[in-house]
Short mmCIF file of C-alpha atoms in Angstrom, two decimals:
data_model
loop_
_atom_site.label_atom_id
_atom_site.label_comp_id
_atom_site.label_asym_id
_atom_site.label_seq_id
_atom_site.Cartn_x
_atom_site.Cartn_y
_atom_site.Cartn_z
CA UNK A 439 171.05 72.77 129.55
CA UNK A 440 169.39 69.91 127.35
CA UNK A 441 169.71 69.39 123.64
CA UNK A 442 167.16 71.27 121.34
CA UNK A 443 167.08 71.19 117.73
CA UNK A 444 168.45 74.26 117.93
CA UNK A 445 172.60 75.37 117.65
CA UNK A 446 175.01 77.80 118.31
CA UNK A 447 177.16 77.55 115.64
CA UNK A 448 174.22 77.85 113.41
CA UNK A 449 172.60 80.34 114.64
CA UNK A 450 175.33 82.39 114.47
CA UNK A 451 175.65 80.92 110.45
CA UNK A 452 172.17 82.56 109.80
CA UNK A 453 173.92 86.88 111.41
CA UNK A 454 176.26 85.68 107.84
CA UNK A 455 173.29 85.33 105.12
CA UNK A 456 170.38 87.85 106.55
CA UNK A 457 170.20 90.69 104.91
CA UNK A 458 171.59 93.48 107.48
CA UNK A 459 168.79 95.80 107.58
CA UNK A 460 166.89 92.91 109.22
CA UNK A 461 169.88 93.30 112.03
CA UNK A 462 171.11 94.74 115.14
CA UNK A 463 167.59 96.35 115.61
CA UNK A 464 167.82 99.17 118.37
CA UNK A 465 167.47 97.67 121.66
CA UNK A 466 167.35 100.76 124.69
CA UNK A 467 166.04 101.11 127.83
CA UNK A 468 162.46 102.88 127.59
CA UNK A 469 162.74 105.08 130.92
CA UNK A 470 159.04 106.06 130.14
CA UNK A 471 157.89 103.60 131.04
CA UNK A 472 158.91 102.39 133.85
CA UNK A 473 156.71 104.46 136.72
CA UNK A 474 154.04 102.91 135.50
CA UNK A 475 154.99 99.27 135.51
CA UNK A 476 157.44 99.29 138.35
CA UNK A 477 160.33 97.63 137.10
CA UNK A 478 163.15 98.58 134.91
CA UNK A 479 162.41 97.90 130.76
CA UNK A 480 163.96 97.48 127.93
CA UNK A 481 162.67 97.63 124.45
CA UNK A 482 164.67 95.20 122.02
CA UNK A 483 162.44 96.65 118.46
CA UNK A 484 161.77 94.26 115.58
CA UNK A 485 159.05 96.51 113.54
CA UNK A 486 161.85 98.88 112.55
CA UNK A 487 162.11 97.13 108.55
CA UNK A 488 160.54 96.36 105.57
CA UNK A 489 158.19 94.43 106.85
CA UNK A 490 157.58 95.19 110.28
CA UNK A 491 158.65 91.93 112.06
CA UNK A 492 161.12 89.69 113.40
CA UNK A 493 160.11 86.79 110.76
CA UNK A 494 162.71 87.79 107.54
CA UNK A 495 165.08 87.54 109.86
CA UNK A 496 163.97 83.07 109.48
CA UNK A 497 162.52 83.88 105.56
CA UNK A 498 166.12 85.19 104.95
CA UNK A 499 168.02 82.11 106.25
CA UNK A 500 165.17 79.50 104.29
CA UNK A 501 165.47 81.94 101.47
CA UNK A 502 168.74 82.04 101.02
CA UNK A 503 169.74 78.13 101.02
CA UNK A 504 166.51 77.48 98.39
CA UNK A 505 168.52 79.54 96.23
CA UNK A 506 171.62 78.04 96.80
CA UNK A 507 169.71 74.98 96.09
CA UNK A 508 168.22 75.73 93.05
CA UNK A 509 165.19 75.86 93.81
CA UNK A 510 162.57 78.73 92.09
CA UNK A 511 159.21 78.38 94.30
CA UNK A 512 157.87 78.13 97.66
CA UNK A 513 154.68 78.16 99.86
CA UNK A 514 153.27 79.23 102.97
CA UNK A 515 151.04 80.02 105.24
CA UNK A 516 150.78 82.85 107.23
CA UNK A 517 148.43 84.95 109.17
CA UNK A 518 150.40 87.68 107.36
CA UNK A 519 154.07 88.32 108.89
CA UNK A 520 155.63 85.28 107.61
CA UNK A 521 154.28 85.49 104.03
CA UNK A 522 155.74 89.43 103.55
CA UNK A 523 158.39 88.40 105.10
CA UNK A 524 158.99 85.06 102.80
CA UNK A 525 158.02 87.57 99.64
CA UNK A 526 160.32 89.93 100.83
CA UNK A 527 162.80 87.42 100.72
CA UNK A 528 162.06 86.09 97.90
CA UNK A 529 161.46 88.21 95.63
CA UNK A 530 165.42 89.49 96.06
CA UNK A 531 166.09 85.58 95.06
CA UNK A 532 164.91 85.25 92.55
CA UNK A 533 161.82 82.56 93.91
CA UNK A 534 158.33 82.23 93.24
CA UNK A 535 156.43 83.00 96.78
CA UNK A 536 152.68 81.55 97.49
CA UNK A 537 151.21 82.03 100.68
CA UNK A 538 148.16 81.27 102.29
CA UNK A 539 146.05 82.92 104.69
CA UNK A 540 143.16 83.52 105.85
CA UNK A 541 140.35 85.91 104.15
CA UNK A 542 139.60 86.97 108.03
CA UNK A 543 143.66 87.93 108.60
CA UNK A 544 144.41 91.51 108.57
CA UNK A 545 143.73 93.49 105.70
CA UNK A 546 146.31 95.60 105.87
CA UNK A 547 148.97 92.87 106.44
CA UNK A 548 147.59 90.78 102.97
CA UNK A 549 147.54 93.86 101.05
CA UNK A 550 151.59 93.83 101.68
CA UNK A 551 151.80 90.78 100.91
CA UNK A 552 149.90 91.54 97.20
CA UNK A 553 152.09 94.19 96.90
CA UNK A 554 155.86 92.07 96.73
CA UNK A 555 154.71 90.48 94.57
CA UNK A 556 153.71 87.22 95.73
CA UNK A 557 150.82 84.62 94.75
CA UNK A 558 148.04 85.14 98.07
CA UNK A 559 145.22 82.15 98.22
CA UNK A 560 142.84 83.15 100.66
CA UNK A 561 140.85 79.99 102.60
CA UNK A 562 137.65 80.76 104.46
CA UNK A 563 138.69 79.05 107.58
CA UNK A 564 141.87 80.14 110.47
CA UNK A 565 145.68 79.81 109.93
CA UNK A 566 145.56 75.96 110.60
CA UNK A 567 142.57 75.60 107.59
CA UNK A 568 145.62 77.98 105.65
CA UNK A 569 148.35 75.81 106.98
CA UNK A 570 146.89 72.84 105.21
CA UNK A 571 145.75 74.11 101.86
CA UNK A 572 149.44 75.13 101.92
CA UNK A 573 150.71 71.64 102.69
CA UNK A 574 148.37 70.69 99.76
CA UNK A 575 150.02 73.32 97.32
CA UNK A 576 153.33 71.44 98.04
CA UNK A 577 152.69 68.01 97.27
CA UNK A 578 150.91 68.84 94.11
CA UNK A 579 154.06 71.16 92.94
CA UNK A 580 156.63 69.72 94.43
CA UNK A 581 158.36 73.02 96.25
CA UNK A 582 159.21 73.67 99.32
CA UNK A 583 156.50 74.30 102.08
CA UNK A 584 157.70 76.38 104.77
CA UNK A 585 156.49 75.70 108.30
CA UNK A 586 156.75 77.79 111.01
CA UNK A 587 158.44 77.42 113.52
CA UNK A 588 158.92 74.25 112.81
CA UNK A 589 161.32 74.63 110.12
CA UNK A 590 164.96 75.37 111.66
CA UNK A 591 165.15 77.93 109.33
CA UNK A 592 162.57 80.21 111.23
CA UNK A 593 163.59 79.30 114.85
CA UNK A 594 167.68 79.96 114.17
CA UNK A 595 167.08 82.78 112.27
CA UNK A 596 164.65 84.49 114.96
CA UNK A 597 167.28 82.70 117.55
CA UNK A 598 169.52 85.95 115.98
CA UNK A 599 167.92 88.39 118.56
CA UNK A 600 169.09 86.56 120.81
CA UNK A 601 172.40 86.92 120.17
CA UNK A 602 171.93 90.57 119.80
CA UNK A 603 170.65 90.80 123.63
CA UNK A 604 173.75 88.96 124.20
CA UNK A 605 176.16 91.24 122.97
CA UNK A 606 174.65 94.17 123.97
CA UNK A 607 171.64 94.64 126.79
CA UNK A 608 173.29 95.23 130.35
CA UNK A 609 172.81 92.58 132.65
CA UNK A 610 168.76 91.66 132.41
CA UNK A 611 166.86 89.40 134.50
CA UNK A 612 163.43 88.76 131.99
CA UNK A 613 163.12 88.43 128.58
CA UNK A 614 159.17 88.48 127.84
CA UNK A 615 158.67 87.20 124.28
CA UNK A 616 155.53 86.45 121.97
CA UNK A 617 154.27 83.47 122.24
CA UNK A 618 152.50 81.60 119.40
CA UNK A 619 153.66 79.18 117.24
CA UNK A 620 157.46 79.24 119.17
CA UNK A 621 159.72 79.81 116.57
CA UNK A 622 160.78 83.65 118.66
CA UNK A 623 160.66 81.95 121.99
CA UNK A 624 162.43 78.54 121.34
CA UNK A 625 164.54 81.05 119.63
CA UNK A 626 165.11 83.42 121.28
CA UNK A 627 164.88 80.64 124.94
CA UNK A 628 167.53 78.31 123.41
CA UNK A 629 170.54 81.42 122.99
CA UNK A 630 169.61 83.13 126.52
CA UNK A 631 169.55 79.80 128.24
CA UNK A 632 172.76 78.76 126.67
CA UNK A 633 174.68 82.22 127.49
CA UNK A 634 172.95 83.29 130.42
CA UNK A 635 171.12 80.77 131.91
CA UNK A 636 170.41 82.94 135.51
CA UNK A 637 167.93 84.92 133.22
CA UNK A 638 164.40 84.62 133.05
CA UNK A 639 162.38 83.38 129.77
CA UNK A 640 158.92 83.69 129.36
CA UNK A 641 156.44 83.11 127.03
CA UNK A 642 153.33 85.87 126.91
CA UNK A 643 150.17 84.15 125.18
CA UNK A 644 146.75 85.73 124.86
CA UNK A 645 143.92 84.32 126.74
CA UNK A 646 141.69 83.15 124.18
CA UNK A 647 144.66 81.61 122.07
CA UNK A 648 146.30 79.66 124.53
CA UNK A 649 147.53 75.91 123.37
CA UNK A 650 151.37 76.56 123.56
CA UNK A 651 150.49 78.12 126.66
CA UNK A 652 148.68 75.19 127.74
CA UNK A 653 150.52 72.46 125.83
CA UNK A 654 153.80 73.90 127.86
CA UNK A 655 152.28 73.29 131.54
CA UNK A 656 150.39 69.67 130.64
CA UNK A 657 154.15 68.81 128.80
CA UNK A 658 152.08 67.47 125.93
CA UNK A 659 150.56 68.65 122.81
CA UNK A 660 147.16 70.49 123.76
CA UNK A 661 144.93 71.91 120.83
CA UNK A 662 141.46 74.10 120.43
CA UNK A 663 138.84 74.35 118.89
CA UNK A 664 138.74 77.72 117.83
CA UNK A 665 141.24 80.53 118.89
CA UNK A 666 139.21 84.52 120.26
CA UNK A 667 141.99 86.66 120.63
CA UNK A 668 142.76 90.80 118.29
CA UNK A 669 146.43 89.55 118.67
CA UNK A 670 146.26 87.43 115.62
CA UNK A 671 150.29 86.81 114.71
CA UNK A 672 149.79 84.13 117.70
CA UNK A 673 146.34 82.66 117.18
CA UNK A 674 147.28 78.93 116.69
CA UNK A 675 145.40 75.83 117.78
CA UNK A 676 147.19 73.29 117.12
CA UNK A 677 151.43 73.27 118.30
CA UNK A 678 153.85 71.49 116.63
CA UNK A 679 155.48 68.22 118.85
CA UNK A 680 158.78 69.26 118.41
CA UNK A 681 158.78 72.84 118.40
CA UNK A 682 156.96 72.19 122.23
CA UNK A 683 159.93 70.00 123.29
CA UNK A 684 162.23 72.57 122.68
CA UNK A 685 160.14 74.84 124.50
CA UNK A 686 160.43 72.97 127.45
CA UNK A 687 163.75 73.39 127.72
CA UNK A 688 164.19 77.34 127.28
CA UNK A 689 160.57 78.01 128.96
CA UNK A 690 161.01 79.16 132.69
CA UNK A 691 157.01 79.87 132.56
CA UNK A 692 154.10 80.66 130.28
CA UNK A 693 151.61 83.21 130.92
CA UNK A 694 148.12 84.18 129.55
CA UNK A 695 146.61 87.55 129.42
CA UNK A 696 143.53 89.65 128.56
CA UNK A 697 142.92 90.82 125.85
CA UNK A 698 142.39 94.18 128.10
CA UNK A 699 145.77 94.34 128.79
CA UNK A 700 146.84 93.91 125.11
CA UNK A 701 145.36 96.44 124.49
CA UNK A 702 146.57 99.09 127.49
CA UNK A 703 150.38 97.59 126.23
CA UNK A 704 149.64 98.84 122.88
CA UNK A 705 147.98 102.56 124.96
CA UNK A 706 151.53 102.43 126.73
CA UNK A 707 154.00 101.47 124.13
CA UNK A 708 152.03 104.14 121.87
CA UNK A 709 151.85 106.77 124.92
CA UNK A 710 155.57 106.25 126.33
CA UNK A 711 157.89 105.15 123.84
CA UNK A 712 156.25 106.37 120.39
CA UNK A 713 155.16 102.99 119.13
CA UNK A 714 152.30 101.72 117.17
CA UNK A 715 152.69 98.49 117.59
CA UNK A 716 150.32 94.84 116.61
CA UNK A 717 148.77 93.25 119.34
CA UNK A 718 151.25 90.36 119.16
CA UNK A 719 154.23 93.32 120.22
CA UNK A 720 152.19 94.58 123.22
CA UNK A 721 152.15 90.60 125.06
CA UNK A 722 154.89 91.50 127.16
CA UNK A 723 154.66 94.79 128.94
CA UNK A 724 150.72 93.14 128.96
CA UNK A 725 152.17 90.09 130.65
CA UNK A 726 153.33 93.26 133.33
CA UNK A 727 150.54 94.81 133.74
CA UNK A 728 148.69 91.94 134.97
CA UNK A 729 151.35 90.52 137.74
CA UNK A 730 152.76 93.86 138.35
CA UNK A 731 154.94 92.59 142.17
CA UNK A 732 156.61 89.82 139.96
CA UNK A 733 158.12 92.11 138.30
CA UNK A 734 159.04 94.49 140.42
CA UNK A 735 162.61 95.97 140.26
CA UNK A 736 163.64 93.79 138.45
CA UNK A 737 165.42 94.71 134.48
CA UNK A 738 163.12 93.36 131.89
CA UNK A 739 163.55 92.97 128.49
CA UNK A 740 160.51 92.63 125.86
CA UNK A 741 160.63 92.14 121.53
CA UNK A 742 158.36 94.21 119.79
CA UNK A 743 158.20 92.10 117.09
CA UNK A 744 155.59 93.50 114.82
CA UNK A 745 154.03 96.52 113.34
CA UNK A 746 151.75 95.38 111.02
CA UNK A 747 148.34 96.47 112.08
CA UNK A 748 145.37 97.93 110.52
CA UNK A 749 144.88 101.21 111.23
CA UNK A 750 140.73 100.95 111.52
CA UNK A 751 141.01 98.25 114.69
CA UNK A 752 143.77 99.98 116.17
CA UNK A 753 141.89 103.16 116.98
CA UNK A 754 138.93 101.14 117.68
CA UNK A 755 140.73 99.36 120.10
CA UNK A 756 143.85 102.37 121.47
CA UNK A 757 142.00 105.00 120.54
CA UNK A 758 142.58 109.18 120.29
CA UNK A 759 142.87 109.74 123.50
CA UNK A 760 146.40 109.50 125.50
CA UNK A 761 146.75 107.90 129.05
CA UNK A 762 146.72 109.91 131.85
CA UNK A 763 149.67 109.94 133.57
CA UNK A 764 148.41 108.36 136.76
CA UNK A 765 146.17 106.23 135.30
CA UNK A 766 149.63 103.59 134.71
CA UNK A 767 150.46 104.16 138.58
CA UNK A 768 150.89 100.13 139.51
CA UNK A 769 148.55 100.07 142.70
#
């Protein structure tokens, strides 16, 4: 494999500074899902932790390095999950954390950022506007700007999930990874391709937020003017060139899925796995639903990456009635 920015030795070292609360997360075969999907499905569950997403694996590495270097403050832009994670990791290491987010971000995520003692600044635009504002704060105050996916700590922290897949999973054919900024996809993808190159790495993005997928397909950065998806955690418009370069080396495919499939995936994870997840976490299941023939008879691992979802929105999308068993069977 050609060289990415990531390094296996640093990824292994990252495990030593990440709080054990975020490590060795459940990985299990979910047989109840399989009749409706037509393939063997294993779930890597990244929601059973204090911030209910995988993001703290990266922020633990960032915060540890900052604290060791005597830094006192840090800022990031976030759709919600990174902000929670950085607030949690920073609070534990005595860092003053500022999070910039869109005021249209999920209310539950914003409330949790505040509850973790971070300073929250809201902008009247999308995540890209929040990124610009966070960068301005970093310049003004002379503090570290954490840029998710660009900063290697965020990618290599996420990559520890890949180490756990390699250590714990029986042989699998495919790993399905939610694709937004790219930290999760490049991190896990790097480890999988380094240690099990025959396994297929497929990234999944909503049709309404396709910038990174278009970029991967065209092998150049493609930006979009807007996003339109319920999967706010992956709703990026402006891919980072260095991250795309890494993704081109580790991803075998990048696919787009419809909103209806994301919702159906959330329903299936509730009804057959007992999991309440945010839309981004259902992207892997959505990909199987949209192309059952591709995955038929294969062993697929999907990373359930977050469960920070507004309760009212969740009920609106998923509803209260269970999915009928017959409705999930493949055609």
